[in-house]
Amino acid sequence: MKKNIVAVYPGTFDPITAGHVDVIRRAAKIFDEVIIAVNGNSLKNKKPILPLQVRVKLIRGIVKNISKNIQVDIFRGLLVDYLKKKKVNVIVRGLRAISDFEYEFQMALMNRKLAPNVETVFLMPSEEYTYLSSSLVKEIVGLGGKMKDLLDRNVEKTLKKFLKIKK
Ligand code: COA
């Protein structure tokens, strides 16, 4: 019998960018199901600009046009506890550059320590997105720059609204 392999792609997605979407597309081709798990924990080091439900809605609006095997959910608490609850043991993360490696390596090994049956799979987004990050997007949109194809138009519009930028 064929195994149904489900993967969780966790993140803050404040906001979702073309780089995240690139990883989601790749994951949806490899795994039978992909759950995009939006981090609902209050973060000490990151204060999201977009409220949680807005981030979820924006992601849903994008993935509905990608593939039927993608779901969007919110998780709170430890990621490994969410995986356990969902009976999933694969985490997908994007690796943009060497600079991501140390942080990702640390998280993957810590998650493995917490839940030895969990594997983290790294996918590389297209090189045109390696320099893209949600913080840069917020800074550029906040200063009136245009994101072109690096951000979904609806995401850009919503971000402008939350950054209180006219037009
Ligand atoms: N394209 C564009 N940007 C990307 C990207 C891609 N493919 N992949 C990552 N990024 C960027 C994001 O935009 C974000 O940028 P920012 O820092 O400027 O906001 C940054 O890389 C990292 O963001 P993200 O991928 O959303 O991850 P995160 O670090 O916000 O989230 C969690 C990490 C949610 C997976 C982690 O904090 C977690 O598991 N938390 C739950 C609590 C827990 O279990 N802790 C123990 C972990 S061992």
XYZ file of C-alpha atoms and ligand atoms in Angstrom:
215
model
C 0.000 0.000 0.000
C 1.305 3.460 -0.912
C 2.241 5.596 2.062
C 0.649 9.037 2.276
C 3.540 11.362 3.065
C 2.534 14.629 4.648
C 4.941 17.480 5.299
C 4.587 20.584 7.435
C 6.080 23.844 6.196
C 6.244 26.119 9.256
C 7.011 29.818 9.379
C 5.928 33.260 10.425
C 5.024 34.393 6.886
C 4.916 38.089 7.753
C 4.216 38.303 4.858
C 4.380 35.314 2.518
C 6.749 36.165 -0.365
C 7.455 34.680 -3.792
C 10.349 32.800 -2.164
C 8.008 31.016 0.237
C 5.620 30.282 -2.632
C 8.486 28.769 -4.604
C 9.242 26.390 -1.716
C 5.526 25.538 -1.355
C 5.263 24.676 -5.072
C 8.270 22.382 -4.854
C 7.004 20.701 -1.668
C 3.534 20.143 -3.155
C 5.129 18.213 -6.029
C 7.135 15.947 -3.740
C 4.727 15.242 -0.878
C 1.195 13.892 -0.980
C 0.050 16.680 1.302
C 1.630 19.895 2.531
C 0.428 21.754 5.599
C 1.593 25.337 5.810
C 1.735 25.936 9.540
C 1.684 29.587 10.507
C 3.395 30.296 13.793
C 0.789 31.615 16.244
C 3.162 31.986 19.185
C 3.809 35.478 20.459
C 7.362 36.163 19.449
C 9.887 37.986 21.593
C 12.327 38.758 18.817
C 9.795 39.275 15.994
C 6.723 41.439 16.147
C 4.642 40.594 13.060
C 3.031 43.537 11.266
C 0.231 41.418 9.851
C -2.195 39.825 12.331
C -2.181 36.040 12.339
C -5.579 35.650 10.635
C -4.553 38.090 7.903
C -1.358 36.117 7.224
C -3.405 32.909 7.012
C -5.964 34.482 4.654
C -3.262 35.799 2.345
C -1.573 32.397 2.174
C -4.921 30.671 1.475
C -5.614 33.138 -1.323
C -2.334 32.179 -2.985
C -2.257 28.428 -2.481
C -5.791 27.825 -3.732
C -4.390 28.466 -7.205
C -1.382 26.185 -6.781
C -2.538 22.722 -5.836
C -5.294 20.885 -4.000
C -2.875 19.079 -1.708
C -1.952 22.208 0.262
C -3.637 23.207 3.511
C -3.033 26.215 5.712
C -3.193 25.959 9.476
C -2.082 27.791 12.622
C 0.120 26.208 15.247
C 0.922 27.329 18.763
C 3.506 25.957 21.140
C 6.309 23.695 20.021
C 6.432 22.701 16.380
C 7.183 19.078 17.305
C 4.029 18.938 19.444
C 1.992 20.181 16.489
C 3.574 17.500 14.281
C 2.724 14.855 16.853
C -0.882 16.068 17.014
C -1.108 15.938 13.216
C 0.742 12.580 13.050
C 3.266 14.085 10.648
C 7.020 13.509 10.813
C 8.408 15.659 8.016
C 9.256 19.355 8.321
C 10.039 21.319 5.162
C 12.255 24.375 5.345
C 13.701 26.549 2.623
C 17.452 27.134 2.419
C 18.219 30.338 0.586
C 21.920 30.705 1.209
C 24.774 29.584 3.441
C 23.676 32.262 5.907
C 20.461 30.307 6.564
C 22.370 27.140 7.257
C 23.499 27.640 10.842
C 20.070 28.647 12.141
C 18.325 25.894 10.176
C 20.891 23.279 11.248
C 20.385 24.244 14.886
C 16.589 24.071 14.597
C 16.614 20.778 12.712
C 18.878 19.123 15.258
C 16.953 20.525 18.209
C 13.686 19.315 16.722
C 15.303 15.912 16.181
C 16.409 15.858 19.808
C 12.860 16.706 20.914
C 11.252 14.255 18.479
C 13.700 11.679 17.065
C 11.232 10.440 14.446
C 10.966 13.879 12.829
C 13.046 14.622 9.741
C 13.668 18.081 8.327
C 13.839 18.283 4.549
C 15.468 21.352 2.990
C 14.396 22.707 -0.352
C 16.234 25.412 -2.240
C 14.091 28.152 -3.709
C 14.970 29.455 -7.136
C 18.133 31.592 -7.058
C 16.145 34.715 -7.953
C 14.659 34.584 -4.451
C 17.804 33.903 -2.446
C 18.085 37.536 -1.342
C 14.415 37.877 -0.478
C 13.140 38.086 3.098
C 9.962 39.260 4.771
C 11.846 42.019 6.649
C 13.274 43.438 3.423
C 9.847 43.327 1.811
C 8.345 45.276 4.736
C 11.129 47.831 4.590
C 10.825 48.358 0.829
C 7.023 48.503 0.776
C 7.111 50.745 3.860
C 9.371 53.185 2.037
C 7.161 53.216 -1.032
C 9.174 50.818 -3.236
C 7.560 48.402 -5.685
C 8.025 44.696 -5.124
C 7.338 43.673 -8.748
C 7.125 39.886 -8.997
C 8.604 39.270 -5.550
C 5.278 39.700 -3.793
C 1.730 38.731 -4.664
C -0.290 41.878 -5.525
C -2.916 41.232 -2.893
C -0.215 40.662 -0.284
C 1.433 43.954 -1.275
C -1.892 45.786 -1.079
C -2.652 44.365 2.363
C 0.841 45.091 3.614
C 0.528 48.708 2.466
C -2.712 48.972 4.387
C -1.101 47.699 7.574
C 1.916 49.920 7.029
C -0.591 52.735 6.397
C 0.715 53.696 3.001
C -1.598 55.362 0.536
C -1.996 54.233 -3.118
N 11.832 32.982 0.587
C 11.846 34.178 1.153
N 12.102 34.362 2.446
C 12.342 33.285 3.178
C 12.360 31.993 2.654
C 12.080 31.865 1.280
N 12.081 30.686 0.697
N 12.645 31.126 3.637
C 12.810 31.850 4.735
N 12.636 33.151 4.458
C 12.790 34.279 5.378
C 11.519 34.770 5.936
O 10.972 35.742 5.106
C 11.966 35.327 7.267
O 12.474 36.603 7.059
P 12.538 37.679 8.221
O 13.427 37.127 9.278
O 13.074 38.850 7.536
O 11.134 37.863 8.723
C 13.135 34.409 7.665
O 13.580 33.850 6.461
C 12.766 33.246 8.521
O 11.403 33.112 8.517
P 10.504 31.838 8.456
O 10.891 30.899 7.406
O 9.108 32.334 8.458
O 10.877 31.137 9.732
P 10.856 31.701 11.161
O 12.270 31.782 11.590
O 10.026 32.909 11.302
O 10.049 30.545 11.850
C 9.713 28.537 13.082
C 10.686 29.517 12.461
C 8.287 29.023 13.151
C 9.756 27.278 12.270
C 10.286 28.271 14.508
O 10.431 29.498 15.176
C 9.403 27.358 15.324
O 9.345 26.186 15.086
N 8.716 27.911 16.332
C 7.818 27.176 17.202
C 8.423 26.994 18.583
C 9.419 25.877 18.575
O 9.108 24.747 18.309
N 10.663 26.229 18.917
C 11.760 25.290 18.942
C 12.438 25.213 17.605
S 13.837 24.141 17.639
